mmCIF file of C-alpha atoms and ligand atoms in Angstrom:
data_model
loop_
_atom_site.group_PDB
_atom_site.id
_atom_site.type_symbol
_atom_site.label_atom_id
_atom_site.label_comp_id
_atom_site.label_asym_id
_atom_site.label_seq_id
_atom_site.Cartn_x
_atom_site.Cartn_y
_atom_site.Cartn_z
ATOM 1 C CA MET A 13 -116.608 62.878 -103.523
ATOM 2 C CA THR A 14 -114.963 60.359 -101.248
ATOM 3 C CA HIS A 15 -111.566 60.824 -99.768
ATOM 4 C CA ASP A 16 -109.911 57.458 -99.952
ATOM 5 C CA ALA A 17 -106.413 56.648 -98.799
ATOM 6 C CA VAL A 18 -105.410 53.037 -99.068
ATOM 7 C CA LYS A 19 -102.135 51.591 -97.951
ATOM 8 C CA ILE A 20 -101.423 48.303 -99.528
ATOM 9 C CA SER A 21 -99.622 45.245 -98.239
ATOM 10 C CA THR A 22 -95.921 45.148 -99.033
ATOM 11 C CA HIS A 23 -95.422 41.443 -99.664
ATOM 12 C CA THR A 24 -92.380 40.633 -101.778
ATOM 13 C CA PRO A 25 -93.521 40.034 -105.356
ATOM 14 C CA GLU A 26 -93.339 36.442 -106.536
ATOM 15 C CA VAL A 27 -90.259 35.726 -108.598
ATOM 16 C CA THR A 28 -91.402 34.424 -111.969
ATOM 17 C CA SER A 29 -89.783 33.712 -115.296
ATOM 18 C CA LYS A 30 -92.991 34.078 -117.279
ATOM 19 C CA VAL A 31 -93.011 36.596 -120.126
ATOM 20 C CA ASN A 32 -94.938 39.755 -119.226
ATOM 21 C CA LEU A 33 -97.230 40.728 -122.113
ATOM 22 C CA LEU A 34 -98.286 44.092 -120.676
ATOM 23 C CA GLY A 35 -95.592 46.231 -122.301
ATOM 24 C CA MET A 36 -95.468 44.462 -125.661
ATOM 25 C CA SER A 37 -96.313 46.388 -128.809
ATOM 26 C CA ARG A 38 -98.644 44.825 -131.372
ATOM 27 C CA VAL A 39 -95.679 43.759 -133.533
ATOM 28 C CA GLN A 40 -93.902 42.184 -130.571
ATOM 29 C CA LEU A 41 -97.047 40.378 -129.528
ATOM 30 C CA GLU A 42 -97.642 39.107 -133.060
ATOM 31 C CA GLN A 43 -94.094 37.722 -133.089
ATOM 32 C CA PHE A 44 -94.714 36.167 -129.686
ATOM 33 C CA PHE A 45 -97.808 34.328 -130.934
ATOM 34 C CA GLU A 46 -96.073 33.208 -134.104
ATOM 35 C CA LYS A 47 -93.314 31.674 -131.991
ATOM 36 C CA LEU A 48 -96.019 29.832 -130.059
ATOM 37 C CA GLY A 49 -97.264 28.441 -133.390
ATOM 38 C CA GLU A 50 -100.397 30.613 -133.276
ATOM 39 C CA LYS A 51 -101.965 33.071 -135.713
ATOM 40 C CA LYS A 52 -100.892 36.725 -135.533
ATOM 41 C CA PHE A 53 -104.426 38.010 -135.004
ATOM 42 C CA ARG A 54 -104.338 36.565 -131.482
ATOM 43 C CA ALA A 55 -102.154 39.570 -130.592
ATOM 44 C CA GLY A 56 -105.005 42.005 -131.227
ATOM 45 C CA GLN A 57 -107.441 39.864 -129.271
ATOM 46 C CA VAL A 58 -105.189 39.697 -126.221
ATOM 47 C CA MET A 59 -104.349 43.399 -126.432
ATOM 48 C CA LYS A 60 -108.027 44.301 -126.286
ATOM 49 C CA TRP A 61 -108.600 42.115 -123.238
ATOM 50 C CA VAL A 62 -105.607 43.574 -121.463
ATOM 51 C CA HIS A 63 -105.698 47.266 -122.370
ATOM 52 C CA GLN A 64 -109.403 47.871 -123.004
ATOM 53 C CA TYR A 65 -111.117 45.489 -120.577
ATOM 54 C CA PHE A 66 -108.329 45.330 -117.955
ATOM 55 C CA VAL A 67 -108.412 41.542 -117.808
ATOM 56 C CA THR A 68 -105.195 39.864 -116.691
ATOM 57 C CA ASP A 69 -106.536 36.349 -116.182
ATOM 58 C CA PHE A 70 -106.290 34.360 -119.427
ATOM 59 C CA ALA A 71 -109.196 32.170 -118.263
ATOM 60 C CA GLN A 72 -111.491 35.199 -118.706
ATOM 61 C CA MET A 73 -110.427 35.811 -122.327
ATOM 62 C CA THR A 74 -113.425 34.010 -123.716
ATOM 63 C CA ASN A 75 -112.842 34.439 -127.454
ATOM 64 C CA ILE A 76 -109.617 32.442 -127.175
ATOM 65 C CA SER A 77 -109.727 28.657 -127.240
ATOM 66 C CA GLY A 78 -109.353 26.808 -123.943
ATOM 67 C CA LYS A 79 -106.252 25.062 -125.224
ATOM 68 C CA LEU A 80 -104.493 28.324 -126.070
ATOM 69 C CA ARG A 81 -105.543 29.877 -122.768
ATOM 70 C CA GLU A 82 -103.916 26.975 -120.934
ATOM 71 C CA LYS A 83 -100.777 27.395 -123.002
ATOM 72 C CA LEU A 84 -100.646 31.128 -122.260
ATOM 73 C CA GLU A 85 -101.047 30.579 -118.528
ATOM 74 C CA LYS A 86 -97.978 28.353 -118.555
ATOM 75 C CA VAL A 87 -95.627 30.672 -120.426
ATOM 76 C CA CYS A 88 -96.750 34.244 -119.867
ATOM 77 C CA GLU A 89 -98.561 36.680 -117.643
ATOM 78 C CA VAL A 90 -100.007 40.187 -117.617
ATOM 79 C CA LYS A 91 -98.527 42.026 -114.699
ATOM 80 C CA ALA A 92 -98.700 45.723 -113.811
ATOM 81 C CA PRO A 93 -96.122 47.254 -111.439
ATOM 82 C CA GLU A 94 -96.937 46.763 -107.775
ATOM 83 C CA VAL A 95 -98.995 49.595 -106.251
ATOM 84 C CA VAL A 96 -97.679 50.254 -102.751
ATOM 85 C CA HIS A 97 -99.785 53.309 -102.037
ATOM 86 C CA ARG A 98 -102.682 55.079 -103.644
ATOM 87 C CA HIS A 99 -104.504 58.220 -102.689
ATOM 88 C CA TYR A 100 -107.677 59.601 -104.210
ATOM 89 C CA SER A 101 -108.171 63.279 -103.456
ATOM 90 C CA GLN A 102 -111.463 65.048 -102.871
ATOM 91 C CA ASP A 103 -110.949 67.162 -105.988
ATOM 92 C CA GLY A 104 -110.639 64.055 -108.159
ATOM 93 C CA THR A 105 -106.855 63.967 -108.321
ATOM 94 C CA ARG A 106 -105.446 60.470 -107.921
ATOM 95 C CA LYS A 107 -101.923 59.440 -107.091
ATOM 96 C CA TRP A 108 -100.204 56.077 -107.106
ATOM 97 C CA VAL A 109 -96.817 55.047 -105.780
ATOM 98 C CA PHE A 110 -95.401 52.012 -107.584
ATOM 99 C CA ARG A 111 -92.593 49.742 -106.567
ATOM 100 C CA VAL A 112 -90.497 48.732 -109.560
ATOM 101 C CA GLY A 113 -87.659 46.242 -109.743
ATOM 102 C CA ASP A 114 -86.793 43.232 -107.640
ATOM 103 C CA GLY A 115 -86.597 42.955 -103.856
ATOM 104 C CA GLU A 116 -87.102 46.310 -102.141
ATOM 105 C CA GLY A 117 -87.052 47.909 -105.542
ATOM 106 C CA SER A 118 -87.491 51.641 -106.161
ATOM 107 C CA LEU A 119 -90.527 53.860 -105.911
ATOM 108 C CA VAL A 120 -92.028 55.952 -108.698
ATOM 109 C CA GLU A 121 -95.118 58.121 -108.745
ATOM 110 C CA THR A 122 -97.959 58.674 -111.163
ATOM 111 C CA VAL A 123 -100.571 61.414 -110.855
ATOM 112 C CA LEU A 124 -103.952 61.800 -112.515
ATOM 113 C CA ILE A 125 -105.393 65.303 -112.700
ATOM 114 C CA PRO A 126 -108.989 65.858 -113.760
ATOM 115 C CA ALA A 127 -109.795 69.154 -115.456
ATOM 116 C CA ASP A 128 -112.971 70.839 -116.506
ATOM 117 C CA ASP A 129 -112.874 71.227 -120.230
ATOM 118 C CA LYS A 130 -115.761 71.773 -122.630
ATOM 119 C CA THR A 131 -116.884 68.154 -122.288
ATOM 120 C CA GLY A 132 -116.147 68.030 -118.563
ATOM 121 C CA ALA A 133 -114.385 64.700 -119.009
ATOM 122 C CA ARG A 134 -110.688 65.406 -119.339
ATOM 123 C CA LYS A 135 -108.414 63.303 -117.175
ATOM 124 C CA THR A 136 -104.675 63.845 -117.624
ATOM 125 C CA LEU A 137 -102.172 61.271 -116.403
ATOM 126 C CA CYS A 138 -98.595 62.295 -115.690
ATOM 127 C CA ILE A 139 -96.332 59.296 -116.237
ATOM 128 C CA SER A 140 -92.756 58.666 -115.053
ATOM 129 C CA SER A 141 -90.103 57.269 -117.390
ATOM 130 C CA GLN A 142 -87.084 56.756 -115.104
ATOM 131 C CA VAL A 143 -86.279 56.208 -111.449
ATOM 132 C CA GLY A 144 -84.397 59.366 -110.506
ATOM 133 C CA CYS A 145 -82.843 61.557 -113.175
ATOM 134 C CA ALA A 146 -79.327 62.315 -114.328
ATOM 135 C CA LEU A 147 -79.982 65.886 -115.429
ATOM 136 C CA ASP A 148 -79.939 67.633 -112.042
ATOM 137 C CA CYS A 149 -82.108 70.663 -112.757
ATOM 138 C CA SER A 150 -81.529 73.040 -109.874
ATOM 139 C CA PHE A 151 -85.230 73.390 -108.916
ATOM 140 C CA CYS A 152 -86.004 69.648 -108.994
ATOM 141 C CA SER A 153 -85.271 67.173 -106.239
ATOM 142 C CA THR A 154 -85.555 64.153 -108.542
ATOM 143 C CA GLY A 155 -82.298 65.352 -110.011
ATOM 144 C CA LYS A 156 -80.821 65.401 -106.503
ATOM 145 C CA GLN A 157 -81.518 61.652 -106.186
ATOM 146 C CA GLY A 158 -79.333 61.013 -109.189
ATOM 147 C CA PHE A 159 -80.200 58.495 -111.845
ATOM 148 C CA GLN A 160 -81.181 55.023 -110.621
ATOM 149 C CA ARG A 161 -82.562 53.202 -113.617
ATOM 150 C CA ASP A 162 -84.765 53.325 -116.699
ATOM 151 C CA LEU A 163 -88.320 52.043 -116.495
ATOM 152 C CA THR A 164 -89.255 49.158 -118.774
ATOM 153 C CA PRO A 165 -92.209 49.372 -121.214
ATOM 154 C CA ASP A 166 -94.451 47.331 -118.902
ATOM 155 C CA GLU A 167 -93.588 49.665 -116.012
ATOM 156 C CA ILE A 168 -94.381 52.721 -118.154
ATOM 157 C CA ILE A 169 -97.610 51.497 -119.771
ATOM 158 C CA GLY A 170 -98.481 49.834 -116.458
ATOM 159 C CA GLN A 171 -98.993 53.304 -114.958
ATOM 160 C CA LEU A 172 -101.663 54.032 -117.580
ATOM 161 C CA TRP A 173 -103.181 50.571 -117.164
ATOM 162 C CA VAL A 174 -103.529 50.988 -113.384
ATOM 163 C CA ALA A 175 -104.999 54.490 -113.679
ATOM 164 C CA ASN A 176 -107.650 53.348 -116.172
ATOM 165 C CA GLN A 177 -108.350 50.165 -114.258
ATOM 166 C CA SER A 178 -108.900 52.139 -111.047
ATOM 167 C CA TYR A 179 -112.171 53.484 -112.480
ATOM 168 C CA MET A 180 -113.343 50.042 -113.610
ATOM 169 C CA GLU A 181 -112.752 47.867 -110.556
ATOM 170 C CA ASP A 182 -116.462 47.357 -109.863
ATOM 171 C CA VAL A 183 -117.619 47.446 -113.488
ATOM 172 C CA GLU A 184 -118.625 44.296 -115.408
ATOM 173 C CA ILE A 185 -116.015 43.336 -118.004
ATOM 174 C CA ALA A 186 -118.297 43.985 -120.978
ATOM 175 C CA GLU A 187 -119.075 47.503 -119.708
ATOM 176 C CA ARG A 188 -115.484 48.622 -119.162
ATOM 177 C CA THR A 189 -114.050 51.673 -120.907
ATOM 178 C CA ARG A 190 -110.899 53.776 -120.757
ATOM 179 C CA SER A 191 -111.138 56.857 -118.547
ATOM 180 C CA VAL A 192 -107.774 58.567 -119.001
ATOM 181 C CA THR A 193 -108.093 61.021 -121.907
ATOM 182 C CA ASN A 194 -104.640 62.645 -121.930
ATOM 183 C CA VAL A 195 -101.133 61.488 -121.119
ATOM 184 C CA VAL A 196 -98.063 63.615 -120.450
ATOM 185 C CA MET A 197 -94.649 61.978 -120.149
ATOM 186 C CA MET A 198 -93.662 64.507 -117.541
ATOM 187 C CA GLY A 199 -93.123 62.601 -114.315
ATOM 188 C CA MET A 200 -89.819 61.428 -112.907
ATOM 189 C CA GLY A 201 -86.976 61.259 -115.399
ATOM 190 C CA GLU A 202 -86.095 62.557 -118.855
ATOM 191 C CA PRO A 203 -88.157 60.469 -121.318
ATOM 192 C CA LEU A 204 -85.839 61.036 -124.281
ATOM 193 C CA LEU A 205 -82.994 59.417 -122.327
ATOM 194 C CA ASN A 206 -85.059 56.224 -122.087
ATOM 195 C CA PHE A 207 -85.995 56.429 -125.723
ATOM 196 C CA LYS A 208 -87.081 52.989 -126.934
ATOM 197 C CA PRO A 209 -89.168 51.921 -123.930
ATOM 198 C CA VAL A 210 -90.862 55.338 -123.960
ATOM 199 C CA VAL A 211 -91.566 55.245 -127.710
ATOM 200 C CA ASP A 212 -92.815 51.633 -127.500
ATOM 201 C CA SER A 213 -95.126 52.580 -124.613
ATOM 202 C CA MET A 214 -96.430 55.670 -126.405
ATOM 203 C CA SER A 215 -97.099 53.535 -129.499
ATOM 204 C CA LEU A 216 -99.317 51.361 -127.322
ATOM 205 C CA MET A 217 -101.149 54.472 -126.099
ATOM 206 C CA LEU A 218 -101.943 55.348 -129.730
ATOM 207 C CA ASP A 219 -102.736 51.796 -130.907
ATOM 208 C CA ASP A 220 -106.442 51.150 -131.589
ATOM 209 C CA PHE A 221 -106.069 47.651 -130.188
ATOM 210 C CA ALA A 222 -104.798 49.134 -126.917
ATOM 211 C CA TYR A 223 -105.736 52.636 -125.667
ATOM 212 C CA GLY A 224 -106.522 54.239 -129.040
ATOM 213 C CA MET A 225 -105.655 57.715 -127.775
ATOM 214 C CA SER A 226 -105.536 60.724 -130.074
ATOM 215 C CA LYS A 227 -101.973 61.721 -130.929
ATOM 216 C CA ARG A 228 -102.793 65.269 -129.897
ATOM 217 C CA ARG A 229 -103.583 64.030 -126.402
ATOM 218 C CA VAL A 230 -100.296 62.214 -125.879
ATOM 219 C CA THR A 231 -97.437 64.574 -125.005
ATOM 220 C CA LEU A 232 -93.761 63.970 -124.468
ATOM 221 C CA SER A 233 -92.077 66.588 -122.327
ATOM 222 C CA THR A 234 -88.314 67.017 -122.587
ATOM 223 C CA SER A 235 -85.728 69.278 -121.042
ATOM 224 C CA GLY A 236 -84.111 69.464 -124.475
ATOM 225 C CA ILE A 237 -82.112 66.455 -125.669
ATOM 226 C CA VAL A 238 -81.762 67.882 -129.173
ATOM 227 C CA PRO A 239 -80.681 64.811 -131.224
ATOM 228 C CA MET A 240 -83.435 62.734 -129.634
ATOM 229 C CA ILE A 241 -86.088 65.341 -130.498
ATOM 230 C CA ASP A 242 -85.113 64.780 -134.160
ATOM 231 C CA LYS A 243 -85.200 61.012 -133.633
ATOM 232 C CA LEU A 244 -88.638 61.238 -132.041
ATOM 233 C CA ALA A 245 -89.888 63.181 -135.070
ATOM 234 C CA GLU A 246 -88.820 60.233 -137.262
ATOM 235 C CA GLU A 247 -90.494 57.584 -135.130
ATOM 236 C CA LEU A 248 -93.687 58.905 -133.573
ATOM 237 C CA ASP A 249 -96.268 61.615 -134.101
ATOM 238 C CA VAL A 250 -97.144 62.952 -130.666
ATOM 239 C CA ALA A 251 -97.338 66.371 -129.084
ATOM 240 C CA LEU A 252 -94.102 67.883 -127.754
ATOM 241 C CA ALA A 253 -93.496 69.991 -124.661
ATOM 242 C CA ILE A 254 -90.206 71.694 -123.838
ATOM 243 C CA SER A 255 -89.258 72.351 -120.215
ATOM 244 C CA LEU A 256 -87.745 75.737 -120.932
ATOM 245 C CA HIS A 257 -87.755 77.556 -117.564
ATOM 246 C CA ALA A 258 -85.347 80.283 -118.716
ATOM 247 C CA PRO A 259 -85.237 82.593 -121.760
ATOM 248 C CA ASN A 260 -81.450 82.941 -122.052
ATOM 249 C CA ASN A 261 -78.491 80.562 -121.963
ATOM 250 C CA GLU A 262 -76.846 82.050 -118.892
ATOM 251 C CA LEU A 263 -79.879 81.466 -116.692
ATOM 252 C CA ARG A 264 -80.853 78.190 -118.342
ATOM 253 C CA ASN A 265 -77.344 76.784 -117.825
ATOM 254 C CA GLU A 266 -77.985 77.291 -114.121
ATOM 255 C CA LEU A 267 -81.568 75.984 -113.948
ATOM 256 C CA VAL A 268 -81.432 73.233 -116.588
ATOM 257 C CA PRO A 269 -77.744 72.220 -116.900
ATOM 258 C CA ILE A 270 -78.311 70.067 -120.014
ATOM 259 C CA ASN A 271 -78.548 73.488 -121.698
ATOM 260 C CA LYS A 272 -74.732 73.659 -121.612
ATOM 261 C CA LYS A 273 -74.707 70.716 -124.015
ATOM 262 C CA TYR A 274 -77.758 71.710 -126.081
ATOM 263 C CA PRO A 275 -78.119 75.518 -125.794
ATOM 264 C CA LEU A 276 -81.145 77.508 -126.878
ATOM 265 C CA GLU A 277 -79.751 78.193 -130.360
ATOM 266 C CA GLN A 278 -79.913 74.407 -130.925
ATOM 267 C CA LEU A 279 -83.049 73.656 -128.905
ATOM 268 C CA ILE A 280 -85.452 76.146 -130.482
ATOM 269 C CA PRO A 281 -84.588 75.093 -134.089
ATOM 270 C CA ALA A 282 -85.013 71.436 -133.023
ATOM 271 C CA ALA A 283 -88.520 72.265 -131.770
ATOM 272 C CA GLN A 284 -89.187 74.038 -135.077
ATOM 273 C CA ARG A 285 -87.989 71.009 -137.056
ATOM 274 C CA TYR A 286 -90.260 68.807 -134.979
ATOM 275 C CA ILE A 287 -93.293 70.899 -135.839
ATOM 276 C CA ASN A 288 -92.384 71.104 -139.521
ATOM 277 C CA LYS A 289 -91.798 67.385 -139.945
ATOM 278 C CA ASP A 290 -95.305 66.435 -141.056
ATOM 279 C CA GLY A 291 -98.326 67.939 -142.741
ATOM 280 C CA ASN A 292 -101.582 69.258 -141.344
ATOM 281 C CA GLU A 293 -102.722 65.953 -139.901
ATOM 282 C CA SER A 294 -99.804 65.899 -137.519
ATOM 283 C CA ALA A 295 -100.056 66.343 -133.754
ATOM 284 C CA ARG A 296 -97.261 68.855 -134.136
ATOM 285 C CA LYS A 297 -99.026 72.133 -134.761
ATOM 286 C CA HIS A 298 -97.313 73.811 -131.846
ATOM 287 C CA VAL A 299 -94.942 73.108 -128.981
ATOM 288 C CA THR A 300 -95.960 73.574 -125.358
ATOM 289 C CA ILE A 301 -93.409 75.621 -123.441
ATOM 290 C CA GLU A 302 -93.224 74.845 -119.718
ATOM 291 C CA TYR A 303 -91.906 77.615 -117.500
ATOM 292 C CA VAL A 304 -91.687 77.231 -113.730
ATOM 293 C CA MET A 305 -92.002 80.597 -111.991
ATOM 294 C CA LEU A 306 -89.140 81.130 -109.523
ATOM 295 C CA GLU A 307 -89.287 84.234 -107.397
ATOM 296 C CA GLY A 308 -86.748 86.849 -108.430
ATOM 297 C CA VAL A 309 -84.919 84.351 -110.655
ATOM 298 C CA ASN A 310 -86.740 84.003 -113.989
ATOM 299 C CA ASP A 311 -89.927 86.017 -113.419
ATOM 300 C CA LYS A 312 -88.795 89.569 -114.178
ATOM 301 C CA PRO A 313 -90.235 91.793 -116.936
ATOM 302 C CA GLU A 314 -87.011 91.468 -118.925
ATOM 303 C CA HIS A 315 -87.381 87.685 -118.885
ATOM 304 C CA ALA A 316 -90.859 87.981 -120.370
ATOM 305 C CA GLN A 317 -89.440 90.243 -123.086
ATOM 306 C CA GLN A 318 -86.652 87.750 -123.795
ATOM 307 C CA MET A 319 -89.280 84.998 -124.118
ATOM 308 C CA ILE A 320 -91.076 87.027 -126.780
ATOM 309 C CA THR A 321 -87.891 87.356 -128.798
ATOM 310 C CA LEU A 322 -86.840 83.735 -128.276
ATOM 311 C CA LEU A 323 -90.181 82.233 -129.288
ATOM 312 C CA LYS A 324 -91.240 84.679 -131.993
ATOM 313 C CA ASN A 325 -90.837 82.125 -134.817
ATOM 314 C CA LEU A 326 -91.931 79.034 -132.911
ATOM 315 C CA PRO A 327 -95.656 78.187 -132.867
ATOM 316 C CA SER A 328 -96.060 77.632 -129.165
ATOM 317 C CA LYS A 329 -98.355 77.715 -126.166
ATOM 318 C CA ILE A 330 -96.760 78.789 -122.908
ATOM 319 C CA ASN A 331 -97.677 77.217 -119.597
ATOM 320 C CA LEU A 332 -96.516 79.090 -116.489
ATOM 321 C CA ILE A 333 -96.082 76.794 -113.478
ATOM 322 C CA PRO A 334 -96.131 78.319 -109.990
ATOM 323 C CA PHE A 335 -93.196 76.704 -108.164
ATOM 324 C CA ASN A 336 -94.023 74.576 -105.122
ATOM 325 C CA PRO A 337 -91.085 75.040 -102.775
ATOM 326 C CA PHE A 338 -89.774 71.914 -101.042
ATOM 327 C CA PRO A 339 -87.574 71.719 -97.930
ATOM 328 C CA HIS A 340 -84.145 73.190 -98.627
ATOM 329 C CA ALA A 341 -85.282 74.322 -102.069
ATOM 330 C CA PRO A 342 -83.040 77.155 -103.196
ATOM 331 C CA TYR A 343 -85.999 79.032 -104.710
ATOM 332 C CA GLY A 344 -89.369 80.469 -103.743
ATOM 333 C CA ARG A 345 -92.621 80.732 -105.688
ATOM 334 C CA SER A 346 -93.209 83.921 -107.656
ATOM 335 C CA SER A 347 -96.039 86.059 -106.317
ATOM 336 C CA ARG A 348 -99.449 85.846 -107.984
ATOM 337 C CA ASN A 349 -99.065 89.423 -109.216
ATOM 338 C CA ARG A 350 -95.676 88.679 -110.746
ATOM 339 C CA ILE A 351 -97.000 85.576 -112.520
ATOM 340 C CA MET A 352 -100.020 87.465 -113.850
ATOM 341 C CA ALA A 353 -97.865 90.352 -115.069
ATOM 342 C CA PHE A 354 -95.590 87.856 -116.844
ATOM 343 C CA GLN A 355 -98.633 86.228 -118.448
ATOM 344 C CA LYS A 356 -100.025 89.596 -119.554
ATOM 345 C CA THR A 357 -96.781 90.594 -121.265
ATOM 346 C CA LEU A 358 -96.769 87.351 -123.245
ATOM 347 C CA SER A 359 -100.503 87.466 -124.018
ATOM 348 C CA ASP A 360 -100.241 91.071 -125.189
ATOM 349 C CA ALA A 361 -97.490 89.947 -127.553
ATOM 350 C CA GLY A 362 -99.912 87.419 -129.089
ATOM 351 C CA PHE A 363 -98.903 84.232 -127.274
ATOM 352 C CA VAL A 364 -101.383 81.799 -125.785
ATOM 353 C CA CYS A 365 -100.165 81.762 -122.203
ATOM 354 C CA THR A 366 -101.830 79.914 -119.341
ATOM 355 C CA ILE A 367 -101.075 79.558 -115.640
ATOM 356 C CA ARG A 368 -101.167 76.014 -114.322
ATOM 357 C CA GLN A 369 -103.709 75.571 -111.582
ATOM 358 C CA THR A 370 -102.705 73.688 -108.485
ATOM 359 C CA ARG A 371 -104.830 70.591 -108.031
ATOM 360 C CA GLY A 372 -104.923 67.837 -105.443
ATOM 361 C CA ASP A 373 -104.011 70.091 -102.545
ATOM 362 C CA ASP A 374 -104.968 67.426 -100.039
ATOM 363 C CA ILE A 375 -102.496 64.997 -101.552
ATOM 364 C CA ASP A 376 -98.994 65.248 -100.169
ATOM 365 C CA ALA A 377 -97.392 68.458 -101.448
ATOM 366 C CA ALA A 378 -100.156 68.756 -104.087
ATOM 367 C CA CYS A 379 -98.199 66.328 -106.154
ATOM 368 C CA GLY A 380 -98.603 68.861 -108.901
ATOM 369 C CA GLN A 381 -94.958 69.111 -108.028
ATOM 370 C CA LEU A 382 -94.550 65.917 -109.961
ATOM 371 C CA VAL A 383 -96.583 67.220 -112.839
ATOM 372 C CA GLY A 384 -94.529 70.398 -112.865
ATOM 373 C CA GLN A 385 -91.284 68.442 -112.705
ATOM 374 C CA VAL A 386 -90.398 70.326 -109.578
ATOM 375 C CA ALA A 387 -91.293 67.758 -106.969
ATOM 376 C CA ASP A 388 -89.608 67.120 -103.709
ATOM 377 C CA ARG A 389 -89.485 63.550 -104.757
ATOM 378 C CA THR A 390 -86.595 62.561 -102.538
ATOM 379 C CA ARG A 391 -88.462 63.616 -99.443
ATOM 380 C CA ARG A 392 -91.678 61.965 -100.541
ATOM 381 C CA ALA A 393 -89.926 58.766 -101.549
ATOM 382 C CA GLU A 394 -88.437 58.588 -98.066
ATOM 383 C CA GLN A 395 -91.844 59.280 -96.531
ATOM 384 C CA TRP A 396 -93.449 56.548 -98.599
ATOM 385 C CA LYS A 397 -90.732 54.089 -97.625
ATOM 386 C CA LYS A 398 -91.320 54.841 -93.933
ATOM 387 C CA LYS A 399 -95.102 54.625 -94.242
ATOM 388 C CA ILE A 400 -94.919 51.411 -96.198
ATOM 389 C CA ALA A 401 -92.536 49.853 -93.687
ATOM 390 C CA GLN A 402 -95.031 50.663 -90.929
ATOM 391 C CA GLN A 403 -98.025 49.243 -92.794
ATOM 392 C CA GLY A 404 -97.958 45.551 -93.467
ATOM 393 C CA GLU A 405 -101.704 45.145 -93.761
ATOM 394 C CA ILE A 406 -104.328 46.908 -95.810
ATOM 395 C CA VAL A 407 -105.578 49.855 -93.803
ATOM 396 C CA ARG A 408 -108.441 51.999 -94.936
ATOM 397 C CA SER A 409 -108.565 55.441 -93.487
ATOM 398 C CA GLN A 410 -111.180 58.090 -93.972
ATOM 399 C CA GLY A 411 -110.148 61.598 -94.735
HETATM 400 S S1 SF4 B 2 -86.825 68.639 -114.036
HETATM 401 FE FE1 SF4 B 2 -87.022 66.733 -115.252
HETATM 402 S S2 SF4 B 2 -85.110 66.621 -116.429
HETATM 403 FE FE2 SF4 B 2 -84.739 68.088 -114.752
HETATM 404 S S3 SF4 B 2 -83.855 66.844 -113.086
HETATM 405 FE FE3 SF4 B 2 -86.091 66.947 -112.749
HETATM 406 S S4 SF4 B 2 -86.901 65.071 -113.733
HETATM 407 FE FE4 SF4 B 2 -84.805 65.419 -114.548
#
């Protein structure tokens, strides 16, 4: 496995008024073509070129007439967010830092984690939905940055596009396939507070003309915006994860302050309603419960017992996340023994309970921090800014 770190030129992106097709849903694209005086089916054709063959140059879209291709080149474009840094780890983990917005813009991260499953082919991409976050969870430095802005649909789906395309750079167009098998909306930001762009992007993930992903493999992770969980149930059938992190209101108010607005007695029924919304074909057979393990804070035997009581009527799978401390973090990581004892208590009570493995150790701070929503993102963002400022040219370095 190669160890490949590439720093990419930081030229200021060209200012353009062309319409970006990358984040458009099928309906939006059909409307776009109708406005151009074209047939609706062109939308599906272009979507396949863009999302399945990773072609951005209209000249290469050979089943479209030359005249239409010329027209498209004049009025629109297919443009992913600018990659300012990428790092491919020896264990297969990949990370990208994107610049979004005009001028200097802001930086967001995306991480791809491979995992050995039965088929040996699972690749999970953790996608960001906002720059910064307004919710200020006490163990998460994204919250410390405050909220900067929502990502647009092309910036959200662009993360998936870039990750897939990264495996296909040297592959002939006709041979290209999609490599990412699972998506979790679990990066920077609270996805349910950027509702429409997130739902539009997830619709593209599910669309057969785009990524055609199984609804069970597309997960939205929320810290618990109760009314928006109900709204999501109305609009999209995807898997749901709840960032729980505490089994009682007193502790959760401290760790996840949005709990003061939507306490556990509202959150757990909302998760139940989400599961009960559809029939057997739904992606909603259970909710994934995320629980970051903080030494001496939420990892005691009584907390495990409270979890059993809290979740007894909610079909759920529990994922314990060893905390990765960051500088000035007010918490430490629970010991291995403590995490395993916590897992055993829950397993003995009949819950499926896993411990998240740390991957990508040779990438800055394992970046599983991002996946666990506990990243020292402020520090890393500053580091990236410094590195990028120092690197004007493409530099390949060998690890
Ligand atoms: S853990 Fe998630 S919801 Fe909480 S501050 Fe961090 S990014 Fe926001």
